[in-house]
PDB file of C-alpha atoms in Angstrom:
ATOM      1  CA  UNK A  25     -15.118 -22.698  34.377  1.00  0.00           C
ATOM      2  CA  UNK A  26     -18.202 -22.103  32.863  1.00  0.00           C
ATOM      3  CA  UNK A  27     -21.599 -21.741  34.849  1.00  0.00           C
ATOM      4  CA  UNK A  28     -24.872 -22.254  33.103  1.00  0.00           C
ATOM      5  CA  UNK A  29     -27.779 -20.422  34.943  1.00  0.00           C
ATOM      6  CA  UNK A  30     -31.546 -20.498  33.138  1.00  0.00           C
ATOM      7  CA  UNK A  31     -35.678 -21.457  33.964  1.00  0.00           C
ATOM      8  CA  UNK A  32     -38.850 -21.456  33.014  1.00  0.00           C
ATOM      9  CA  UNK A  33     -40.936 -18.990  31.239  1.00  0.00           C
ATOM     10  CA  UNK A  34     -42.137 -17.721  33.857  1.00  0.00           C
ATOM     11  CA  UNK A  35     -39.390 -17.677  36.212  1.00  0.00           C
ATOM     12  CA  UNK A  36     -40.733 -19.498  39.100  1.00  0.00           C
ATOM     13  CA  UNK A  37     -38.403 -22.853  38.385  1.00  0.00           C
ATOM     14  CA  UNK A  38     -34.646 -21.109  38.557  1.00  0.00           C
ATOM     15  CA  UNK A  39     -31.252 -23.810  37.776  1.00  0.00           C
ATOM     16  CA  UNK A  40     -27.393 -23.309  38.174  1.00  0.00           C
ATOM     17  CA  UNK A  41     -24.521 -25.255  37.636  1.00  0.00           C
ATOM     18  CA  UNK A  42     -21.733 -25.524  39.578  1.00  0.00           C
ATOM     19  CA  UNK A  43     -19.269 -27.603  37.857  1.00  0.00           C
ATOM     20  CA  UNK A  44     -18.265 -28.520  33.827  1.00  0.00           C
ATOM     21  CA  UNK A  45     -20.744 -30.783  31.589  1.00  0.00           C
ATOM     22  CA  UNK A  46     -20.048 -33.615  30.787  1.00  0.00           C
ATOM     23  CA  UNK A  47     -21.215 -32.969  26.941  1.00  0.00           C
ATOM     24  CA  UNK A  48     -23.211 -31.117  25.003  1.00  0.00           C
ATOM     25  CA  UNK A  49     -25.080 -32.979  22.839  1.00  0.00           C
ATOM     26  CA  UNK A  50     -28.294 -32.680  20.625  1.00  0.00           C
ATOM     27  CA  UNK A  51     -31.318 -35.377  20.371  1.00  0.00           C
ATOM     28  CA  UNK A  52     -33.299 -35.821  17.233  1.00  0.00           C
ATOM     29  CA  UNK A  53     -35.277 -38.608  18.624  1.00  0.00           C
ATOM     30  CA  UNK A  54     -39.249 -39.019  18.713  1.00  0.00           C
ATOM     31  CA  UNK A  55     -39.159 -38.586  22.366  1.00  0.00           C
ATOM     32  CA  UNK A  56     -37.300 -35.587  22.714  1.00  0.00           C
ATOM     33  CA  UNK A  57     -39.165 -34.169  19.818  1.00  0.00           C
ATOM     34  CA  UNK A  58     -42.535 -35.075  21.414  1.00  0.00           C
ATOM     35  CA  UNK A  59     -41.355 -33.710  24.815  1.00  0.00           C
ATOM     36  CA  UNK A  60     -39.549 -30.509  23.982  1.00  0.00           C
ATOM     37  CA  UNK A  61     -42.278 -29.216  21.561  1.00  0.00           C
ATOM     38  CA  UNK A  62     -39.632 -28.948  18.538  1.00  0.00           C
ATOM     39  CA  UNK A  63     -37.271 -31.721  15.882  1.00  0.00           C
ATOM     40  CA  UNK A  64     -35.443 -31.553  18.338  1.00  0.00           C
ATOM     41  CA  UNK A  65     -33.402 -31.636  22.421  1.00  0.00           C
ATOM     42  CA  UNK A  66     -30.451 -29.204  22.621  1.00  0.00           C
ATOM     43  CA  UNK A  67     -28.916 -30.126  26.327  1.00  0.00           C
ATOM     44  CA  UNK A  68     -26.286 -29.553  28.500  1.00  0.00           C
ATOM     45  CA  UNK A  69     -25.599 -32.942  30.151  1.00  0.00           C
ATOM     46  CA  UNK A  70     -24.364 -32.491  33.827  1.00  0.00           C
ATOM     47  CA  UNK A  71     -24.185 -34.871  36.798  1.00  0.00           C
ATOM     48  CA  UNK A  72     -27.124 -34.173  39.631  1.00  0.00           C
ATOM     49  CA  UNK A  73     -25.441 -33.509  42.330  1.00  0.00           C
ATOM     50  CA  UNK A  74     -23.836 -30.283  40.208  1.00  0.00           C
ATOM     51  CA  UNK A  75     -27.351 -28.800  39.739  1.00  0.00           C
ATOM     52  CA  UNK A  76     -29.079 -26.636  41.708  1.00  0.00           C
ATOM     53  CA  UNK A  77     -32.372 -26.023  40.869  1.00  0.00           C
ATOM     54  CA  UNK A  78     -35.928 -24.212  43.268  1.00  0.00           C
ATOM     55  CA  UNK A  79     -39.377 -23.841  42.115  1.00  0.00           C
ATOM     56  CA  UNK A  80     -42.031 -26.436  41.448  1.00  0.00           C
ATOM     57  CA  UNK A  81     -41.565 -28.642  38.968  1.00  0.00           C
ATOM     58  CA  UNK A  82     -43.629 -31.529  37.408  1.00  0.00           C
ATOM     59  CA  UNK A  83     -41.874 -34.548  36.839  1.00  0.00           C
ATOM     60  CA  UNK A  84     -43.136 -37.061  33.661  1.00  0.00           C
ATOM     61  CA  UNK A  85     -41.218 -40.783  32.911  1.00  0.00           C
ATOM     62  CA  UNK A  86     -41.230 -41.215  29.069  1.00  0.00           C
ATOM     63  CA  UNK A  87     -39.153 -44.277  29.939  1.00  0.00           C
ATOM     64  CA  UNK A  88     -38.401 -46.543  32.499  1.00  0.00           C
ATOM     65  CA  UNK A  89     -35.682 -44.666  33.953  1.00  0.00           C
ATOM     66  CA  UNK A  90     -35.787 -41.412  31.814  1.00  0.00           C
ATOM     67  CA  UNK A  91     -38.013 -38.126  33.970  1.00  0.00           C
ATOM     68  CA  UNK A  92     -38.470 -35.126  31.972  1.00  0.00           C
ATOM     69  CA  UNK A  93     -38.970 -31.975  34.236  1.00  0.00           C
ATOM     70  CA  UNK A  94     -41.820 -28.616  33.688  1.00  0.00           C
ATOM     71  CA  UNK A  95     -42.309 -25.819  35.011  1.00  0.00           C
ATOM     72  CA  UNK A  96     -46.098 -26.803  36.854  1.00  0.00           C
ATOM     73  CA  UNK A  97     -46.559 -23.162  36.425  1.00  0.00           C
ATOM     74  CA  UNK A  98     -46.347 -22.497  32.975  1.00  0.00           C
ATOM     75  CA  UNK A  99     -44.954 -25.906  31.731  1.00  0.00           C
ATOM     76  CA  UNK A 100     -41.398 -24.963  29.813  1.00  0.00           C
ATOM     77  CA  UNK A 101     -39.827 -27.980  29.636  1.00  0.00           C
ATOM     78  CA  UNK A 102     -36.665 -27.482  31.855  1.00  0.00           C
ATOM     79  CA  UNK A 103     -34.585 -30.998  31.937  1.00  0.00           C
ATOM     80  CA  UNK A 104     -34.090 -34.667  31.846  1.00  0.00           C
ATOM     81  CA  UNK A 105     -32.910 -36.785  34.096  1.00  0.00           C
ATOM     82  CA  UNK A 106     -31.542 -40.285  34.511  1.00  0.00           C
ATOM     83  CA  UNK A 107     -31.036 -40.544  38.477  1.00  0.00           C
ATOM     84  CA  UNK A 108     -29.910 -44.168  37.623  1.00  0.00           C
ATOM     85  CA  UNK A 109     -27.180 -42.500  35.968  1.00  0.00           C
ATOM     86  CA  UNK A 110     -26.645 -39.700  38.188  1.00  0.00           C
ATOM     87  CA  UNK A 111     -27.487 -37.647  35.237  1.00  0.00           C
ATOM     88  CA  UNK A 112     -29.339 -34.187  33.891  1.00  0.00           C
ATOM     89  CA  UNK A 113     -29.845 -32.970  31.167  1.00  0.00           C
ATOM     90  CA  UNK A 114     -30.253 -29.120  31.280  1.00  0.00           C
ATOM     91  CA  UNK A 115     -32.475 -27.562  27.797  1.00  0.00           C
ATOM     92  CA  UNK A 116     -30.787 -25.025  26.350  1.00  0.00           C
ATOM     93  CA  UNK A 117     -33.748 -23.040  25.511  1.00  0.00           C
ATOM     94  CA  UNK A 118     -34.584 -22.693  28.863  1.00  0.00           C
ATOM     95  CA  UNK A 119     -30.676 -21.014  29.560  1.00  0.00           C
ATOM     96  CA  UNK A 120     -30.150 -17.668  30.035  1.00  0.00           C
ATOM     97  CA  UNK A 121     -27.500 -17.657  27.756  1.00  0.00           C
ATOM     98  CA  UNK A 122     -28.045 -20.518  25.248  1.00  0.00           C
ATOM     99  CA  UNK A 123     -24.645 -18.449  23.247  1.00  0.00           C
ATOM    100  CA  UNK A 124     -22.857 -20.858  26.455  1.00  0.00           C
ATOM    101  CA  UNK A 125     -23.820 -23.836  24.370  1.00  0.00           C
ATOM    102  CA  UNK A 126     -21.540 -25.472  22.345  1.00  0.00           C
ATOM    103  CA  UNK A 127     -22.616 -28.767  20.922  1.00  0.00           C
ATOM    104  CA  UNK A 128     -20.019 -31.803  20.089  1.00  0.00           C
ATOM    105  CA  UNK A 129     -22.576 -34.033  18.517  1.00  0.00           C
ATOM    106  CA  UNK A 130     -26.337 -35.102  17.323  1.00  0.00           C
ATOM    107  CA  UNK A 131     -27.373 -38.609  18.332  1.00  0.00           C
ATOM    108  CA  UNK A 132     -30.201 -40.440  16.935  1.00  0.00           C
ATOM    109  CA  UNK A 133     -30.326 -38.600  13.910  1.00  0.00           C
ATOM    110  CA  UNK A 134     -32.400 -41.399  11.996  1.00  0.00           C
ATOM    111  CA  UNK A 135     -35.539 -39.707  13.417  1.00  0.00           C
ATOM    112  CA  UNK A 136     -34.286 -36.031  12.841  1.00  0.00           C
ATOM    113  CA  UNK A 137     -37.231 -34.308  10.931  1.00  0.00           C
ATOM    114  CA  UNK A 138     -36.354 -35.114   7.107  1.00  0.00           C
ATOM    115  CA  UNK A 139     -36.621 -30.960   6.205  1.00  0.00           C
ATOM    116  CA  UNK A 140     -33.595 -30.866   8.503  1.00  0.00           C
ATOM    117  CA  UNK A 141     -30.244 -30.173   6.695  1.00  0.00           C
ATOM    118  CA  UNK A 142     -27.063 -31.025   9.816  1.00  0.00           C
ATOM    119  CA  UNK A 143     -24.217 -28.810   8.207  1.00  0.00           C
ATOM    120  CA  UNK A 144     -22.615 -27.649  10.927  1.00  0.00           C
ATOM    121  CA  UNK A 145     -19.746 -31.016  10.817  1.00  0.00           C
ATOM    122  CA  UNK A 146     -19.823 -32.109  14.258  1.00  0.00           C
ATOM    123  CA  UNK A 147     -20.296 -35.728  14.134  1.00  0.00           C
ATOM    124  CA  UNK A 148     -24.033 -37.704  13.818  1.00  0.00           C
ATOM    125  CA  UNK A 149     -25.051 -41.198  14.877  1.00  0.00           C
ATOM    126  CA  UNK A 150     -27.686 -42.785  13.930  1.00  0.00           C
ATOM    127  CA  UNK A 151     -28.565 -44.093  16.631  1.00  0.00           C
ATOM    128  CA  UNK A 152     -27.539 -43.615  20.953  1.00  0.00           C
ATOM    129  CA  UNK A 153     -24.271 -42.180  21.090  1.00  0.00           C
ATOM    130  CA  UNK A 154     -21.414 -44.525  22.321  1.00  0.00           C
ATOM    131  CA  UNK A 155     -21.802 -45.037  26.029  1.00  0.00           C
ATOM    132  CA  UNK A 156     -19.692 -43.342  28.611  1.00  0.00           C
ATOM    133  CA  UNK A 157     -21.698 -44.948  31.062  1.00  0.00           C
ATOM    134  CA  UNK A 158     -24.053 -42.645  31.793  1.00  0.00           C
TER     135      UNK A 158
END
């Protein structure tokens, strides 16, 4: 089993996973671009119960069901959480070892930055990927 560990820039927030991820994906939607402050959001999707988080977090609902979490001290983006589905997406930029990230697809490529070329051969979805119930 791969254990993902990470946290914010100032190390006040830390997390660790206790199970395999549901998926590892790259989202190119405008909301993620704004929330992350980058061209895309690379994230590892986990069940909420399989992630322990310590430290003071600020949260913001960017939609009715998606809550984004950042460090209340340094402001680093750490996760996006959909409690209604029981899942949390950990930002790859917050991981201690980002080489563990093995993406399986790109989605919302209809919103990707025009200067970004996707040449990794991974599946691409113009909008949301096929639903798996989370």
